[in-house]
Tab-separated table of C-alpha atoms in Angstrom:
chain	number	residue	atom	x	y	z
A	186	MET	CA	-4.368	-4.172	-21.305
A	187	GLU	CA	-1.609	-4.938	-23.759
A	188	ILE	CA	0.452	-1.777	-24.224
A	189	TYR	CA	0.939	-0.515	-27.768
A	190	GLU	CA	3.012	2.457	-28.901
A	191	LYS	CA	-0.126	4.466	-29.700
A	192	ASP	CA	-1.326	4.095	-26.088
A	193	TYR	CA	1.825	5.342	-24.341
A	194	PHE	CA	0.445	8.789	-23.552
A	195	LEU	CA	-3.012	7.678	-22.471
A	196	ASN	CA	-3.790	7.917	-18.765
A	197	PHE	CA	-4.212	4.676	-16.861
A	198	GLU	CA	-7.829	4.440	-15.670
A	199	TYR	CA	-9.414	1.615	-13.683
A	200	GLU	CA	-12.759	2.415	-15.260
A	201	GLU	CA	-11.322	1.867	-18.750
A	202	LEU	CA	-9.593	-1.312	-17.645
A	203	LYS	CA	-12.861	-2.629	-16.219
A	204	LEU	CA	-14.726	-1.864	-19.453
A	205	ALA	CA	-12.096	-3.785	-21.390
A	206	ASN	CA	-12.380	-6.776	-19.046
A	207	LYS	CA	-16.111	-7.142	-18.398
A	208	LYS	CA	-15.760	-10.926	-18.481
A	209	TYR	CA	-14.181	-10.878	-15.027
A	210	ASN	CA	-16.130	-10.617	-11.771
A	211	PHE	CA	-13.350	-9.964	-9.295
A	212	LYS	CA	-15.487	-10.430	-6.209
A	213	GLU	CA	-16.414	-13.921	-7.361
A	214	LEU	CA	-12.831	-14.709	-8.365
A	215	ILE	CA	-11.060	-13.373	-5.282
A	216	LEU	CA	-13.270	-13.374	-2.180
A	217	PRO	CA	-13.746	-17.183	-1.925
A	218	LYS	CA	-9.973	-17.651	-2.116
A	219	LEU	CA	-9.613	-15.302	0.864
A	220	ASN	CA	-12.267	-17.222	2.835
A	221	LEU	CA	-14.557	-14.214	2.668
A	222	ASP	CA	-18.243	-14.473	1.902
A	223	ILE	CA	-19.217	-13.357	-1.577
A	224	ASP	CA	-21.449	-10.741	0.102
A	225	PHE	CA	-18.527	-9.272	2.080
A	226	GLN	CA	-18.894	-5.484	2.225
A	227	LEU	CA	-16.501	-2.579	2.623
A	228	ASN	CA	-18.483	-0.449	5.070
A	229	CYS	CA	-15.681	0.898	7.251
A	230	LEU	CA	-11.878	1.110	7.353
A	231	ASP	CA	-11.673	-2.073	9.424
A	232	ASP	CA	-13.206	-3.937	6.482
A	233	PHE	CA	-10.500	-2.623	4.169
A	234	GLU	CA	-7.822	-3.652	6.645
A	235	LEU	CA	-9.227	-7.181	6.852
A	236	LEU	CA	-9.318	-7.408	3.069
A	237	MET	CA	-5.706	-6.185	2.767
A	238	VAL	CA	-4.420	-8.644	5.367
A	239	LYS	CA	-6.164	-11.593	3.750
A	240	PHE	CA	-5.020	-10.493	0.299
A	241	ALA	CA	-1.383	-10.422	1.445
A	242	GLU	CA	-1.666	-13.789	3.186
A	243	TYR	CA	-3.053	-15.498	0.094
A	244	PHE	CA	-1.223	-13.937	-2.855
A	245	PRO	CA	2.590	-14.156	-2.876
A	246	TYR	CA	4.862	-11.524	-4.360
A	247	ASN	CA	7.430	-12.710	-6.870
A	248	ASN	CA	9.267	-11.404	-9.910
A	249	ILE	CA	9.871	-14.706	-11.702
A	250	ASP	CA	8.239	-13.717	-14.984
A	251	VAL	CA	9.949	-10.323	-15.053
A	252	LEU	CA	13.330	-12.016	-14.776
A	253	ARG	CA	12.424	-14.698	-17.283
A	254	ARG	CA	10.752	-12.761	-20.088
A	255	GLY	CA	10.358	-9.135	-19.085
A	256	PRO	CA	7.274	-7.352	-17.746
A	257	THR	CA	3.766	-8.185	-18.908
A	258	ILE	CA	0.989	-5.764	-18.037
A	259	ASP	CA	-2.220	-7.427	-19.150
A	260	MET	CA	-5.372	-8.304	-17.223
A	261	ASP	CA	-5.635	-11.849	-18.584
A	262	TYR	CA	-2.044	-12.457	-17.526
A	263	ILE	CA	-2.642	-10.991	-14.053
A	264	VAL	CA	-5.723	-13.170	-13.540
A	265	GLU	CA	-3.870	-16.260	-14.763
A	266	THR	CA	-0.746	-15.835	-12.627
A	267	MET	CA	-2.364	-14.534	-9.455
A	268	ILE	CA	-5.841	-16.076	-9.333
A	269	GLU	CA	-5.799	-19.192	-11.493
A	270	LYS	CA	-2.260	-20.384	-10.713
A	271	GLY	CA	-1.793	-18.598	-7.374
A	272	ASP	CA	1.833	-17.781	-8.211
A	273	GLY	CA	1.613	-14.077	-7.399
A	274	ASN	CA	3.320	-11.226	-9.242
A	275	ILE	CA	5.188	-7.925	-8.861
A	276	CYS	CA	3.757	-5.013	-6.850
A	277	LEU	CA	2.486	-3.242	-9.983
A	278	ASN	CA	0.269	-6.107	-11.149
A	279	TYR	CA	-0.549	-7.063	-7.549
A	280	ASN	CA	-1.923	-3.587	-6.837
A	281	ILE	CA	-3.728	-3.419	-10.189
A	282	LEU	CA	-5.624	-6.567	-9.213
A	283	PHE	CA	-6.448	-5.075	-5.791
A	284	GLY	CA	-7.509	-1.833	-7.464
A	285	MET	CA	-9.827	-3.718	-9.816
A	286	LEU	CA	-11.461	-5.369	-6.815
A	287	LEU	CA	-11.977	-2.007	-5.090
A	288	GLN	CA	-13.318	-0.515	-8.320
A	289	GLU	CA	-15.867	-3.318	-8.504
A	290	TYR	CA	-17.063	-2.275	-5.027
A	291	GLY	CA	-17.707	1.196	-6.395
A	292	ILE	CA	-14.680	2.677	-4.636
A	293	GLN	CA	-12.985	5.551	-6.429
A	294	VAL	CA	-9.397	4.355	-6.794
A	295	GLN	CA	-6.302	5.592	-8.600
A	296	LEU	CA	-3.008	3.860	-9.358
A	297	ILE	CA	-0.055	5.912	-8.104
A	298	LYS	CA	3.699	5.696	-8.629
A	299	VAL	CA	6.453	6.737	-6.249
A	300	ILE	CA	8.321	9.809	-7.486
A	301	ASP	CA	11.735	9.085	-8.984
A	302	GLY	CA	14.358	10.618	-6.743
A	303	GLY	CA	11.789	11.784	-4.201
A	304	GLU	CA	12.663	13.135	-0.800
A	305	ASP	CA	15.010	10.930	1.242
A	306	LEU	CA	14.251	7.526	-0.237
A	307	VAL	CA	15.475	5.087	2.416
A	308	TYR	CA	15.165	1.787	0.527
A	309	PRO	CA	16.697	0.717	-2.834
A	310	ASN	CA	14.578	0.557	-5.994
A	311	ILE	CA	11.589	2.019	-4.198
A	312	GLU	CA	11.150	4.664	-6.899
A	313	PHE	CA	9.584	1.995	-9.122
A	314	HIS	CA	6.929	1.046	-6.597
A	315	TYR	CA	3.218	1.329	-7.435
A	316	PHE	CA	0.257	1.451	-5.053
A	317	ASN	CA	-3.312	2.776	-4.939
A	318	VAL	CA	-5.018	5.812	-3.461
A	319	MET	CA	-8.736	5.522	-2.783
A	320	LYS	CA	-11.473	7.950	-1.801
A	321	PHE	CA	-13.757	6.723	0.972
A	322	LYS	CA	-16.307	8.821	2.850
A	323	ASN	CA	-14.803	12.083	1.522
A	324	LYS	CA	-11.260	11.261	2.634
A	325	LYS	CA	-8.314	9.909	0.676
A	326	TYR	CA	-6.279	6.921	1.794
A	327	LEU	CA	-3.181	5.155	0.572
A	328	VAL	CA	-3.991	1.461	0.143
A	329	ASP	CA	-0.940	-0.619	-0.712
A	330	ALA	CA	-1.692	-4.310	-1.151
A	331	CYS	CA	1.940	-5.270	-1.752
A	332	PHE	CA	4.944	-3.432	-0.298
A	333	THR	CA	6.715	-6.687	0.692
A	334	PHE	CA	8.377	-6.407	4.121
A	335	LEU	CA	7.480	-2.705	4.303
A	336	SER	CA	3.737	-3.356	4.103
A	337	CYS	CA	1.441	-1.999	6.804
A	338	TYR	CA	-1.796	-3.726	5.622
A	339	PHE	CA	-4.271	-0.953	6.384
A	340	PRO	CA	-5.508	2.275	4.736
A	341	ILE	CA	-3.400	5.308	5.688
A	342	GLU	CA	-5.332	8.556	5.732
A	343	ILE	CA	-3.664	11.268	3.665
A	344	GLY	CA	-3.110	14.413	5.724
A	345	ASN	CA	-3.505	12.838	9.175
A	346	GLU	CA	-0.346	14.201	10.811
A	347	VAL	CA	-0.825	12.304	14.083
A	348	GLY	CA	-0.247	8.958	12.423
A	349	GLN	CA	-1.967	5.593	12.588
A	350	SER	CA	-1.129	1.971	13.373
A	351	PRO	CA	-2.728	-1.254	12.100
A	352	LYS	CA	-5.256	-3.098	14.245
A	353	LEU	CA	-5.140	-6.637	12.869
A	354	THR	CA	-1.391	-7.257	13.022
A	355	ASN	CA	1.220	-6.914	15.740
A	356	ASN	CA	3.034	-4.252	13.740
A	357	SER	CA	3.808	-1.476	16.239
A	358	LYS	CA	4.966	1.081	13.685
A	359	ILE	CA	3.126	4.357	13.244
A	360	TYR	CA	2.405	5.592	9.709
A	361	ARG	CA	1.324	8.907	8.255
A	362	ILE	CA	1.218	10.829	4.977
A	363	ILE	CA	1.879	14.554	5.126
A	364	GLU	CA	2.331	17.369	2.636
A	365	SER	CA	5.862	18.396	1.754
A	366	GLU	CA	6.912	21.717	3.239
A	367	THR	CA	9.189	22.481	0.295
A	368	GLU	CA	7.389	21.166	-2.813
A	369	ASN	CA	3.802	21.964	-3.770
A	370	GLY	CA	1.605	18.961	-4.442
A	371	ILE	CA	4.102	16.476	-3.052
A	372	LEU	CA	3.027	14.020	-0.348
A	373	ILE	CA	5.449	12.129	1.881
A	374	TYR	CA	4.839	8.636	3.243
A	375	GLN	CA	6.451	8.345	6.680
A	376	GLU	CA	6.850	5.725	9.392
A	377	LYS	CA	8.340	5.445	12.858
A	378	THR	CA	8.971	2.425	15.024
A	379	ASN	CA	7.292	3.761	18.170
A	380	SER	CA	5.902	6.942	19.722
A	381	LEU	CA	9.320	7.965	21.094
A	382	ASN	CA	11.118	8.065	17.762
A	383	ASP	CA	10.933	10.569	14.937
A	384	PHE	CA	9.145	9.876	11.675
A	385	VAL	CA	11.389	8.941	8.734
A	386	ASN	CA	10.557	9.457	5.065
A	387	VAL	CA	9.872	6.261	3.124
A	388	PHE	CA	8.891	7.749	-0.236
A	389	SER	CA	7.286	10.735	-1.942
A	390	PHE	CA	4.431	10.855	-4.428
A	391	ASN	CA	1.791	13.103	-5.952
A	392	LEU	CA	-1.772	12.489	-7.077
A	393	ASN	CA	-1.138	13.089	-10.762
A	394	GLN	CA	-2.480	10.527	-13.183
A	395	ILE	CA	0.102	8.187	-14.661
A	396	SER	CA	0.334	7.207	-18.297
A	397	VAL	CA	0.227	3.731	-19.745
A	398	GLY	CA	3.735	4.349	-21.037
A	399	GLN	CA	5.010	4.985	-17.516
A	400	LEU	CA	3.771	1.557	-16.471
A	401	LYS	CA	5.664	-0.128	-19.279
A	402	TYR	CA	8.826	1.877	-18.629
A	403	SER	CA	8.819	1.282	-14.869
A	404	ALA	CA	8.022	-2.407	-15.141
A	405	ASN	CA	11.278	-2.927	-17.023
A	406	TYR	CA	13.184	-1.982	-13.864
A	407	PHE	CA	11.783	-4.600	-11.512
A	408	VAL	CA	14.774	-6.826	-12.329
A	409	THR	CA	16.665	-6.738	-9.024
A	410	GLY	CA	17.313	-10.423	-8.419
A	411	LEU	CA	14.831	-13.156	-7.637
A	412	VAL	CA	12.471	-12.124	-4.815
A	413	PHE	CA	9.625	-13.933	-3.054
A	414	PHE	CA	7.432	-12.561	-0.293
A	415	ILE	CA	4.246	-13.579	1.487
A	416	LYS	CA	2.623	-12.655	4.763
A	417	PHE	CA	1.457	-15.279	7.244
A	418	ASP	CA	-0.555	-14.882	10.432
A	419	GLN	CA	2.506	-14.438	12.682
A	420	GLY	CA	4.837	-12.518	10.382
A	421	TYR	CA	6.232	-12.914	6.882
A	422	TYR	CA	8.519	-15.003	4.655
A	423	TYR	CA	10.984	-13.137	2.442
A	424	TYR	CA	13.546	-14.572	0.035
A	425	THR	CA	16.262	-12.634	-1.784
A	426	ASN	CA	19.960	-13.046	-2.611
A	427	GLY	CA	20.096	-16.700	-1.585
A	428	ILE	CA	18.608	-16.104	1.879
A	429	LEU	CA	15.171	-16.945	3.256
A	430	LYS	CA	14.173	-14.694	6.144
A	431	ILE	CA	11.320	-15.736	8.428
A	432	SER	CA	10.331	-12.670	10.432
A	433	TYR	CA	7.827	-12.923	13.278
A	434	ASP	CA	5.653	-10.144	14.646
A	435	ASN	CA	7.219	-10.595	18.095
A	436	GLY	CA	10.578	-9.454	16.698
A	437	THR	CA	12.306	-12.823	16.357
A	438	LYS	CA	13.822	-13.905	13.048
A	439	GLU	CA	15.078	-17.052	11.391
A	440	ILE	CA	17.582	-17.124	8.543
A	441	ILE	CA	17.947	-20.022	6.108
A	442	ASN	CA	20.781	-19.998	3.560
A	443	VAL	CA	19.697	-21.384	0.203
A	444	ASN	CA	22.575	-23.071	-1.598
A	445	ASN	CA	21.086	-24.572	-4.767
A	446	ASN	CA	18.015	-24.670	-6.997
A	447	THR	CA	16.719	-27.916	-5.493
A	448	GLN	CA	16.610	-26.353	-2.038
A	449	LEU	CA	15.112	-23.143	-3.468
A	450	LEU	CA	12.319	-25.065	-5.208
A	451	ARG	CA	11.419	-26.796	-1.932
A	452	ILE	CA	11.375	-23.486	-0.095
A	453	VAL	CA	9.275	-21.758	-2.765
A	454	SER	CA	6.744	-24.592	-2.624
A	455	LYS	CA	6.650	-24.878	1.179
A	456	TYR	CA	6.635	-21.226	2.223
A	457	PHE	CA	5.334	-19.300	-0.772
A	458	LYS	CA	2.873	-21.920	-2.076
A	459	ILE	CA	4.219	-21.666	-5.629
A	460	LYS	CA	4.406	-24.948	-7.534
A	461	ASN	CA	6.026	-26.127	-10.757
A	462	ILE	CA	8.291	-23.174	-11.487
A	463	ASP	CA	11.252	-23.385	-13.870
A	464	LEU	CA	14.365	-21.695	-12.517
A	465	LYS	CA	16.662	-22.707	-15.370
A	466	SER	CA	15.763	-19.754	-17.549
A	467	ILE	CA	16.271	-17.271	-14.723
A	468	LYS	CA	19.810	-15.926	-14.776
A	469	ASN	CA	19.689	-13.563	-11.823
A	470	LYS	CA	18.736	-15.622	-8.749
């Protein structure tokens, strides 16, 4: 899916992307890497949650290539960096790969972008985040395979005002997606730390289709400093601004200051499973 000027106003469609990339069988490429049987099925929401957890524990997030040479939105590139090399990618390409896998299962899925300047954005640069919405058994769910340290790793039902929590992780937060009371067609992703607290708005979005040009435009703004993230079975590893944070599900944290490229390369290899990267051409670390 190389993006040309003539394609800027075309809608992004997983079906079209699949037709253009028939050479790839994503079940065969991905499931064995996640230690899932090739016949693994998505019969219930618990199956989706398992798939999302394993996906996040295998594929790291990083923005190395964006910092080095700008964004590349192309299926061959996504397969090479994420599946063949195992280096990971930004949330946009990460969720496109997850969406292609769901599409191969026959799941109706749509790529969605956070609304720029939406209601009460509580985290920086979140307006350039992409994720998927799927339809399963006549209900719609947000399925976000890569939201770094904000990830919940399970499908969130759209319109369930009570809220839901994950089953396979020790994350005690409660999540929900409700309709905006002030703007028609706007949905608000919310979270709260426990049942005693109030929900807070994380981001807003709508279900409008996005254009290929929007993907190219947004991808140019993922340059926010070098970032690495990956989930592990007891928490997550997160590197940014010269600091490695090891956060455990029980609430404890470890902080490691990274003082030079040699130390950073060791950390990237040990914690994020990324080998043979060149940091010299990356100015903003």
